[in-house]
PDB file of C-alpha atoms in Angstrom:
ATOM      1  CA  GLY A   1     -15.772  -9.998   4.104  1.00 81.00           C
ATOM      2  CA  GLY A   2     -13.301  -9.161   6.813  1.00 92.00           C
ATOM      3  CA  ILE A   3     -11.728  -6.250   8.571  1.00 95.00           C
ATOM      4  CA  ILE A   4      -8.343  -5.140   9.818  1.00 97.00           C
ATOM      5  CA  THR A   5      -8.396  -3.271  13.104  1.00 97.00           C
ATOM      6  CA  GLN A   6      -5.476  -1.140  14.154  1.00 98.00           C
ATOM      7  CA  THR A   7      -5.024   0.292  17.639  1.00 97.00           C
ATOM      8  CA  PRO A   8      -4.561   2.994  18.620  1.00 97.00           C
ATOM      9  CA  LYS A   9      -5.754   5.267  15.812  1.00 96.00           C
ATOM     10  CA  PHE A  10      -3.605   8.126  17.082  1.00 97.00           C
ATOM     11  CA  LEU A  11      -0.393   7.770  19.072  1.00 96.00           C
ATOM     12  CA  ILE A  12       1.611  10.604  20.564  1.00 95.00           C
ATOM     13  CA  GLY A  13       4.983   9.689  21.981  1.00 93.00           C
ATOM     14  CA  GLN A  14       8.043  11.334  23.382  1.00 94.00           C
ATOM     15  CA  GLU A  15      11.537  11.202  21.940  1.00 94.00           C
ATOM     16  CA  GLY A  16      13.290   7.978  22.912  1.00 95.00           C
ATOM     17  CA  GLN A  17      10.093   6.270  23.992  1.00 95.00           C
ATOM     18  CA  LYS A  18       9.283   2.677  23.055  1.00 97.00           C
ATOM     19  CA  LEU A  19       5.882   2.525  21.368  1.00 96.00           C
ATOM     20  CA  THR A  20       3.746  -0.444  20.341  1.00 97.00           C
ATOM     21  CA  LEU A  21       1.150  -0.554  17.594  1.00 98.00           C
ATOM     22  CA  LYS A  22      -1.325  -3.426  17.343  1.00 98.00           C
ATOM     23  CA  CYS A  23      -3.186  -5.028  14.467  1.00 98.00           C
ATOM     24  CA  GLN A  24      -5.906  -7.662  14.293  1.00 98.00           C
ATOM     25  CA  GLN A  25      -7.429  -9.266  11.167  1.00 97.00           C
ATOM     26  CA  ASN A  26     -10.404 -11.596  10.813  1.00 96.00           C
ATOM     27  CA  PHE A  27      -9.834 -12.617   7.188  1.00 95.00           C
ATOM     28  CA  ASN A  28      -7.972 -15.750   8.376  1.00 94.00           C
ATOM     29  CA  HIS A  29      -5.084 -14.627   6.158  1.00 94.00           C
ATOM     30  CA  ASP A  30      -1.674 -16.223   6.527  1.00 92.00           C
ATOM     31  CA  THR A  31       0.442 -13.205   5.596  1.00 92.00           C
ATOM     32  CA  MET A  32       0.492  -9.899   7.469  1.00 94.00           C
ATOM     33  CA  TYR A  33       2.468  -6.720   6.836  1.00 95.00           C
ATOM     34  CA  TRP A  34       3.449  -3.428   8.398  1.00 97.00           C
ATOM     35  CA  TYR A  35       3.954  -0.456   6.083  1.00 96.00           C
ATOM     36  CA  ARG A  36       4.989   3.091   6.846  1.00 96.00           C
ATOM     37  CA  GLN A  37       3.305   5.878   4.871  1.00 94.00           C
ATOM     38  CA  ASP A  38       5.083   9.218   4.548  1.00 90.00           C
ATOM     39  CA  SER A  39       3.816  12.066   2.429  1.00 81.00           C
ATOM     40  CA  GLY A  40       5.347  11.910  -1.043  1.00 75.00           C
ATOM     41  CA  LYS A  41       7.127   8.610  -0.428  1.00 77.00           C
ATOM     42  CA  GLY A  42       4.463   5.991  -0.917  1.00 85.00           C
ATOM     43  CA  LEU A  43       4.210   2.940   1.308  1.00 92.00           C
ATOM     44  CA  ARG A  44       7.428   1.304   2.511  1.00 93.00           C
ATOM     45  CA  LEU A  45       7.552  -2.184   3.982  1.00 92.00           C
ATOM     46  CA  ILE A  46       8.826  -2.480   7.548  1.00 95.00           C
ATOM     47  CA  TYR A  47       8.131  -6.121   8.438  1.00 95.00           C
ATOM     48  CA  TYR A  48       6.009  -8.954   7.156  1.00 92.00           C
ATOM     49  CA  SER A  49       5.075 -12.407   8.412  1.00 93.00           C
ATOM     50  CA  ILE A  50       3.973 -15.382   6.337  1.00 90.00           C
ATOM     51  CA  THR A  51       2.687 -17.415   9.271  1.00 90.00           C
ATOM     52  CA  GLU A  52       2.407 -17.390  13.059  1.00 91.00           C
ATOM     53  CA  ASN A  53       5.804 -16.792  14.730  1.00 89.00           C
ATOM     54  CA  ASP A  54       7.449 -15.957  11.393  1.00 92.00           C
ATOM     55  CA  LEU A  55       9.109 -12.565  10.840  1.00 95.00           C
ATOM     56  CA  GLN A  56      10.719 -11.152   7.694  1.00 92.00           C
ATOM     57  CA  LYS A  57      12.440  -7.770   7.467  1.00 93.00           C
ATOM     58  CA  GLY A  58      11.408  -5.236   4.886  1.00 91.00           C
ATOM     59  CA  ASP A  59      13.492  -2.389   3.549  1.00 88.00           C
ATOM     60  CA  LEU A  60      12.670  -0.130   6.505  1.00 93.00           C
ATOM     61  CA  SER A  61      13.090  -2.483   9.481  1.00 95.00           C
ATOM     62  CA  GLU A  62      15.855  -0.576  11.294  1.00 95.00           C
ATOM     63  CA  GLY A  63      14.439   1.027  14.420  1.00 95.00           C
ATOM     64  CA  TYR A  64      11.492  -1.369  14.594  1.00 97.00           C
ATOM     65  CA  ASP A  65      10.649  -4.771  16.051  1.00 97.00           C
ATOM     66  CA  ALA A  66       7.632  -6.922  15.235  1.00 97.00           C
ATOM     67  CA  SER A  67       5.807  -9.849  16.753  1.00 97.00           C
ATOM     68  CA  ARG A  68       3.322 -12.300  15.224  1.00 96.00           C
ATOM     69  CA  GLU A  69       1.797 -13.771  18.357  1.00 88.00           C
ATOM     70  CA  LYS A  70      -0.960 -15.642  16.568  1.00 94.00           C
ATOM     71  CA  LYS A  71      -2.391 -15.896  13.093  1.00 95.00           C
ATOM     72  CA  SER A  72      -4.816 -13.029  13.572  1.00 96.00           C
ATOM     73  CA  SER A  73      -2.507 -10.503  15.214  1.00 97.00           C
ATOM     74  CA  PHE A  74       0.671  -8.666  14.309  1.00 97.00           C
ATOM     75  CA  SER A  75       2.341  -6.030  16.498  1.00 98.00           C
ATOM     76  CA  LEU A  76       4.920  -3.404  15.632  1.00 98.00           C
ATOM     77  CA  THR A  77       7.235  -1.719  18.139  1.00 97.00           C
ATOM     78  CA  VAL A  78       9.049   1.534  17.528  1.00 96.00           C
ATOM     79  CA  THR A  79      12.138   0.870  19.624  1.00 96.00           C
ATOM     80  CA  SER A  80      13.120   4.537  20.145  1.00 95.00           C
ATOM     81  CA  ALA A  81      10.835   7.232  18.807  1.00 94.00           C
ATOM     82  CA  GLN A  82      12.589  10.005  16.879  1.00 92.00           C
ATOM     83  CA  LYS A  83      11.765  13.632  17.673  1.00 86.00           C
ATOM     84  CA  ASN A  84       9.479  15.348  15.132  1.00 78.00           C
ATOM     85  CA  GLU A  85       8.684  12.014  13.520  1.00 81.00           C
ATOM     86  CA  MET A  86       5.278  11.952  11.898  1.00 88.00           C
ATOM     87  CA  ALA A  87       3.973   9.063   9.863  1.00 93.00           C
ATOM     88  CA  VAL A  88       1.042   6.734   9.346  1.00 95.00           C
ATOM     89  CA  PHE A  89       1.622   3.038   9.968  1.00 97.00           C
ATOM     90  CA  LEU A  90      -0.547   0.702   7.941  1.00 97.00           C
ATOM     91  CA  CYS A  91      -1.161  -2.922   8.776  1.00 97.00           C
ATOM     92  CA  ALA A  92      -2.202  -5.245   5.969  1.00 96.00           C
ATOM     93  CA  SER A  93      -2.930  -8.891   5.286  1.00 95.00           C
ATOM     94  CA  SER A  94      -3.290 -11.286   2.351  1.00 92.00           C
ATOM     95  CA  ARG A  95      -3.681 -14.930   1.465  1.00 89.00           C
ATOM     96  CA  ALA A  96      -0.446 -16.785   1.081  1.00 77.00           C
ATOM     97  CA  GLY A  97       1.516 -17.640  -1.937  1.00 68.00           C
ATOM     98  CA  LYS A  98       0.501 -15.848  -5.115  1.00 70.00           C
ATOM     99  CA  GLY A  99       1.801 -12.627  -6.602  1.00 73.00           C
ATOM    100  CA  ASN A 100      -1.552 -11.390  -7.821  1.00 77.00           C
ATOM    101  CA  THR A 101      -3.235 -11.778  -4.437  1.00 84.00           C
ATOM    102  CA  GLU A 102      -5.087  -8.725  -3.159  1.00 89.00           C
ATOM    103  CA  VAL A 103      -3.636  -7.093  -0.057  1.00 92.00           C
ATOM    104  CA  PHE A 104      -6.159  -5.657   2.424  1.00 95.00           C
ATOM    105  CA  PHE A 105      -5.242  -2.681   4.576  1.00 96.00           C
ATOM    106  CA  GLY A 106      -6.297  -1.196   7.898  1.00 97.00           C
ATOM    107  CA  LYS A 107      -6.974   2.512   8.294  1.00 96.00           C
ATOM    108  CA  GLY A 108      -3.679   3.132  10.024  1.00 96.00           C
ATOM    109  CA  THR A 109      -2.143   4.431  13.226  1.00 97.00           C
ATOM    110  CA  ARG A 110      -1.003   8.041  13.003  1.00 95.00           C
ATOM    111  CA  LEU A 111       2.168   8.596  15.018  1.00 95.00           C
ATOM    112  CA  THR A 112       3.412  11.953  16.234  1.00 93.00           C
ATOM    113  CA  VAL A 113       6.587  12.276  18.294  1.00 93.00           C
ATOM    114  CA  VAL A 114       7.025  15.422  20.363  1.00 90.00           C
TER     115      VAL A 114
ATOM    116  CA  GLY B   1      16.378  -3.656  -7.805  1.00 85.00           C
ATOM    117  CA  ASP B   2      12.669  -3.661  -8.461  1.00 89.00           C
ATOM    118  CA  SER B   3      10.970  -0.269  -8.426  1.00 93.00           C
ATOM    119  CA  VAL B   4       7.853   1.687  -9.381  1.00 95.00           C
ATOM    120  CA  THR B   5       7.820   5.290 -10.574  1.00 96.00           C
ATOM    121  CA  GLN B   6       4.864   7.645 -10.507  1.00 96.00           C
ATOM    122  CA  THR B   7       5.913  10.940 -12.025  1.00 94.00           C
ATOM    123  CA  GLU B   8       3.007  13.137 -10.925  1.00 93.00           C
ATOM    124  CA  GLY B   9       2.710  13.928  -7.271  1.00 92.00           C
ATOM    125  CA  LEU B  10      -0.367  16.125  -7.684  1.00 96.00           C
ATOM    126  CA  VAL B  11      -3.001  16.209 -10.411  1.00 97.00           C
ATOM    127  CA  THR B  12      -5.884  18.685 -10.329  1.00 98.00           C
ATOM    128  CA  LEU B  13      -8.719  18.436 -12.844  1.00 97.00           C
ATOM    129  CA  THR B  14     -12.216  19.744 -13.421  1.00 97.00           C
ATOM    130  CA  LYS B  15     -15.109  17.304 -13.169  1.00 98.00           C
ATOM    131  CA  GLY B  16     -15.923  15.566 -16.448  1.00 98.00           C
ATOM    132  CA  LEU B  17     -12.425  15.709 -17.929  1.00 98.00           C
ATOM    133  CA  PRO B  18     -10.310  12.635 -18.730  1.00 98.00           C
ATOM    134  CA  VAL B  19      -7.319  11.678 -16.600  1.00 98.00           C
ATOM    135  CA  MET B  20      -4.219   9.555 -17.003  1.00 98.00           C
ATOM    136  CA  LEU B  21      -1.950   8.792 -14.055  1.00 98.00           C
ATOM    137  CA  ASN B  22       1.441   7.516 -15.073  1.00 98.00           C
ATOM    138  CA  CYS B  23       3.098   4.380 -13.736  1.00 98.00           C
ATOM    139  CA  THR B  24       6.300   2.746 -14.944  1.00 98.00           C
ATOM    140  CA  TYR B  25       8.203  -0.058 -13.336  1.00 97.00           C
ATOM    141  CA  GLN B  26      11.564  -1.782 -13.365  1.00 96.00           C
ATOM    142  CA  THR B  27      12.113  -5.480 -12.826  1.00 92.00           C
ATOM    143  CA  THR B  28      13.893  -8.375 -14.451  1.00 90.00           C
ATOM    144  CA  TYR B  29      11.190 -10.796 -13.286  1.00 88.00           C
ATOM    145  CA  SER B  30       7.677 -11.441 -14.508  1.00 89.00           C
ATOM    146  CA  PRO B  31       5.536  -8.631 -13.007  1.00 91.00           C
ATOM    147  CA  PHE B  32       2.098  -8.304 -11.423  1.00 93.00           C
ATOM    148  CA  LEU B  33       0.866  -4.675 -11.447  1.00 96.00           C
ATOM    149  CA  PHE B  34      -1.744  -3.088  -9.206  1.00 96.00           C
ATOM    150  CA  TRP B  35      -3.473   0.232  -8.666  1.00 98.00           C
ATOM    151  CA  TYR B  36      -4.607   1.004  -5.108  1.00 97.00           C
ATOM    152  CA  VAL B  37      -6.772   3.994  -4.164  1.00 97.00           C
ATOM    153  CA  GLN B  38      -6.840   5.677  -0.768  1.00 96.00           C
ATOM    154  CA  HIS B  39      -9.572   8.163   0.074  1.00 96.00           C
ATOM    155  CA  LEU B  40      -8.986  10.639   2.877  1.00 92.00           C
ATOM    156  CA  ASN B  41      -8.743   8.918   6.281  1.00 89.00           C
ATOM    157  CA  GLU B  42      -9.542   5.560   4.708  1.00 93.00           C
ATOM    158  CA  ALA B  43      -7.546   2.392   4.102  1.00 94.00           C
ATOM    159  CA  PRO B  44      -5.955   1.845   0.672  1.00 95.00           C
ATOM    160  CA  LYS B  45      -8.110  -0.454  -1.458  1.00 96.00           C
ATOM    161  CA  LEU B  46      -7.378  -2.414  -4.593  1.00 96.00           C
ATOM    162  CA  LEU B  47      -8.728  -0.703  -7.707  1.00 97.00           C
ATOM    163  CA  LEU B  48      -7.442  -3.030 -10.422  1.00 96.00           C
ATOM    164  CA  LYS B  49      -4.636  -5.431 -11.231  1.00 95.00           C
ATOM    165  CA  SER B  50      -3.029  -7.178 -14.177  1.00 95.00           C
ATOM    166  CA  SER B  51      -0.260  -9.520 -15.222  1.00 92.00           C
ATOM    167  CA  THR B  52      -1.364 -10.005 -18.827  1.00 94.00           C
ATOM    168  CA  ASP B  53       0.529  -8.092 -21.474  1.00 96.00           C
ATOM    169  CA  ASN B  54      -1.505  -5.744 -23.687  1.00 97.00           C
ATOM    170  CA  LYS B  55      -4.853  -6.618 -22.092  1.00 96.00           C
ATOM    171  CA  ARG B  56      -7.037  -3.795 -20.776  1.00 97.00           C
ATOM    172  CA  THR B  57      -8.444  -4.278 -17.261  1.00 97.00           C
ATOM    173  CA  GLU B  58     -11.326  -2.152 -15.950  1.00 97.00           C
ATOM    174  CA  HIS B  59     -13.063  -1.423 -12.664  1.00 96.00           C
ATOM    175  CA  GLN B  60     -15.392   1.357 -11.500  1.00 94.00           C
ATOM    176  CA  GLY B  61     -14.831   3.354 -14.700  1.00 97.00           C
ATOM    177  CA  PHE B  62     -11.042   3.231 -14.385  1.00 98.00           C
ATOM    178  CA  TYR B  63      -8.925   1.206 -16.794  1.00 98.00           C
ATOM    179  CA  ALA B  64      -5.292   0.314 -17.375  1.00 98.00           C
ATOM    180  CA  THR B  65      -3.280  -1.799 -19.792  1.00 98.00           C
ATOM    181  CA  LEU B  66      -0.030  -3.497 -18.879  1.00 97.00           C
ATOM    182  CA  HIS B  67       2.558  -2.896 -21.576  1.00 97.00           C
ATOM    183  CA  LYS B  68       5.627  -4.988 -20.887  1.00 96.00           C
ATOM    184  CA  SER B  69       7.458  -3.511 -23.882  1.00 96.00           C
ATOM    185  CA  SER B  70       7.444  -0.090 -22.226  1.00 97.00           C
ATOM    186  CA  SER B  71       7.179  -1.295 -18.592  1.00 97.00           C
ATOM    187  CA  SER B  72       4.079   0.803 -18.061  1.00 98.00           C
ATOM    188  CA  PHE B  73       0.678   0.468 -16.386  1.00 98.00           C
ATOM    189  CA  HIS B  74      -0.971   3.892 -16.668  1.00 98.00           C
ATOM    190  CA  LEU B  75      -4.352   4.455 -15.000  1.00 98.00           C
ATOM    191  CA  GLN B  76      -7.051   6.207 -17.030  1.00 98.00           C
ATOM    192  CA  LYS B  77     -10.621   7.374 -16.740  1.00 98.00           C
ATOM    193  CA  SER B  78     -12.626   9.091 -19.447  1.00 98.00           C
ATOM    194  CA  SER B  79     -14.605  11.425 -17.180  1.00 98.00           C
ATOM    195  CA  VAL B  80     -13.568  12.091 -13.583  1.00 98.00           C
ATOM    196  CA  GLN B  81     -16.059  12.698 -10.789  1.00 97.00           C
ATOM    197  CA  LEU B  82     -15.727  14.615  -7.518  1.00 98.00           C
ATOM    198  CA  SER B  83     -15.698  11.293  -5.677  1.00 97.00           C
ATOM    199  CA  ASP B  84     -12.529  10.259  -7.552  1.00 98.00           C
ATOM    200  CA  SER B  85     -10.485  12.704  -5.471  1.00 98.00           C
ATOM    201  CA  ALA B  86      -8.040  10.428  -3.655  1.00 97.00           C
ATOM    202  CA  LEU B  87      -4.452   9.206  -3.443  1.00 96.00           C
ATOM    203  CA  TYR B  88      -3.594   6.623  -6.105  1.00 97.00           C
ATOM    204  CA  PHE B  89      -0.726   4.173  -5.726  1.00 97.00           C
ATOM    205  CA  CYS B  90       0.762   1.981  -8.400  1.00 97.00           C
ATOM    206  CA  ALA B  91       2.349  -1.199  -7.036  1.00 95.00           C
ATOM    207  CA  LEU B  92       4.323  -4.195  -8.257  1.00 94.00           C
ATOM    208  CA  THR B  93       4.982  -7.756  -7.186  1.00 90.00           C
ATOM    209  CA  VAL B  94       7.390  -9.976  -9.047  1.00 81.00           C
ATOM    210  CA  SER B  95       7.743 -13.730  -9.447  1.00 73.00           C
ATOM    211  CA  SER B  96      11.001 -13.966  -7.531  1.00 69.00           C
ATOM    212  CA  GLY B  97       9.524 -15.799  -4.555  1.00 64.00           C
ATOM    213  CA  SER B  98       8.733 -13.416  -1.714  1.00 66.00           C
ATOM    214  CA  TRP B  99       5.797 -11.558  -3.314  1.00 72.00           C
ATOM    215  CA  GLN B 100       6.394  -8.230  -1.609  1.00 79.00           C
ATOM    216  CA  LEU B 101       4.290  -5.317  -2.828  1.00 86.00           C
ATOM    217  CA  ILE B 102       6.531  -2.469  -3.987  1.00 90.00           C
ATOM    218  CA  PHE B 103       4.715   0.858  -4.113  1.00 92.00           C
ATOM    219  CA  GLY B 104       5.243   4.005  -6.107  1.00 94.00           C
ATOM    220  CA  SER B 105       5.232   7.352  -4.315  1.00 93.00           C
ATOM    221  CA  GLY B 106       1.579   7.996  -5.099  1.00 95.00           C
ATOM    222  CA  THR B 107      -0.404  10.580  -7.070  1.00 96.00           C
ATOM    223  CA  GLN B 108      -2.908  12.830  -5.315  1.00 96.00           C
ATOM    224  CA  LEU B 109      -5.850  13.419  -7.648  1.00 97.00           C
ATOM    225  CA  THR B 110      -8.096  16.372  -6.841  1.00 97.00           C
ATOM    226  CA  VAL B 111     -11.258  16.881  -8.878  1.00 98.00           C
ATOM    227  CA  MET B 112     -12.780  20.365  -8.841  1.00 97.00           C
ATOM    228  CA  PRO B 113     -16.454  21.222  -9.508  1.00 96.00           C
TER     229      PRO B 113
END
């Protein structure tokens, strides 16, 4: 088995601040994802990456940057934190290629902007 | 575009009763359907999945059948337990190339003693 580790677990930022969330996986998966979880809205895709140095925008990419530095790590940057923003950011990974492939998730980084 | 609809945001039941959580989807492509479960402060985990029309799939007492004729993949259990209290997400990928998981808004299931 493997694990997805997200750091930090809790992140408090100030309005306008640039914030970076980190994710590591030891599944040796090719594809990694960042999702945003808001209450009542399900999980929405921000960015994904099918291999090292690849980046693909999801439906919610505006206001975010991402970086896939190596196969095992995927970072997400909130470019300018919005006041009163509260959400959980979930990192995930999967094997490449097939639609019925299981996606594995981390426990999330909980962001609060004051 | 492709989408998933879960009509119940909150479901509260007494232990031992049956449950059905609704999931319908829209796509013009061939679909893969999933149910993920997220317990409090835990990561979402795959509960079950299917791409076969009219075939029941089961795991941990939960079951679902993909019905392409009605675009549905409802999750059921015959007798819920306290430990089933969690957030349940229905999700879809389609055979259009990029294999993105598209999630429904989730159903919070609370089981009372």
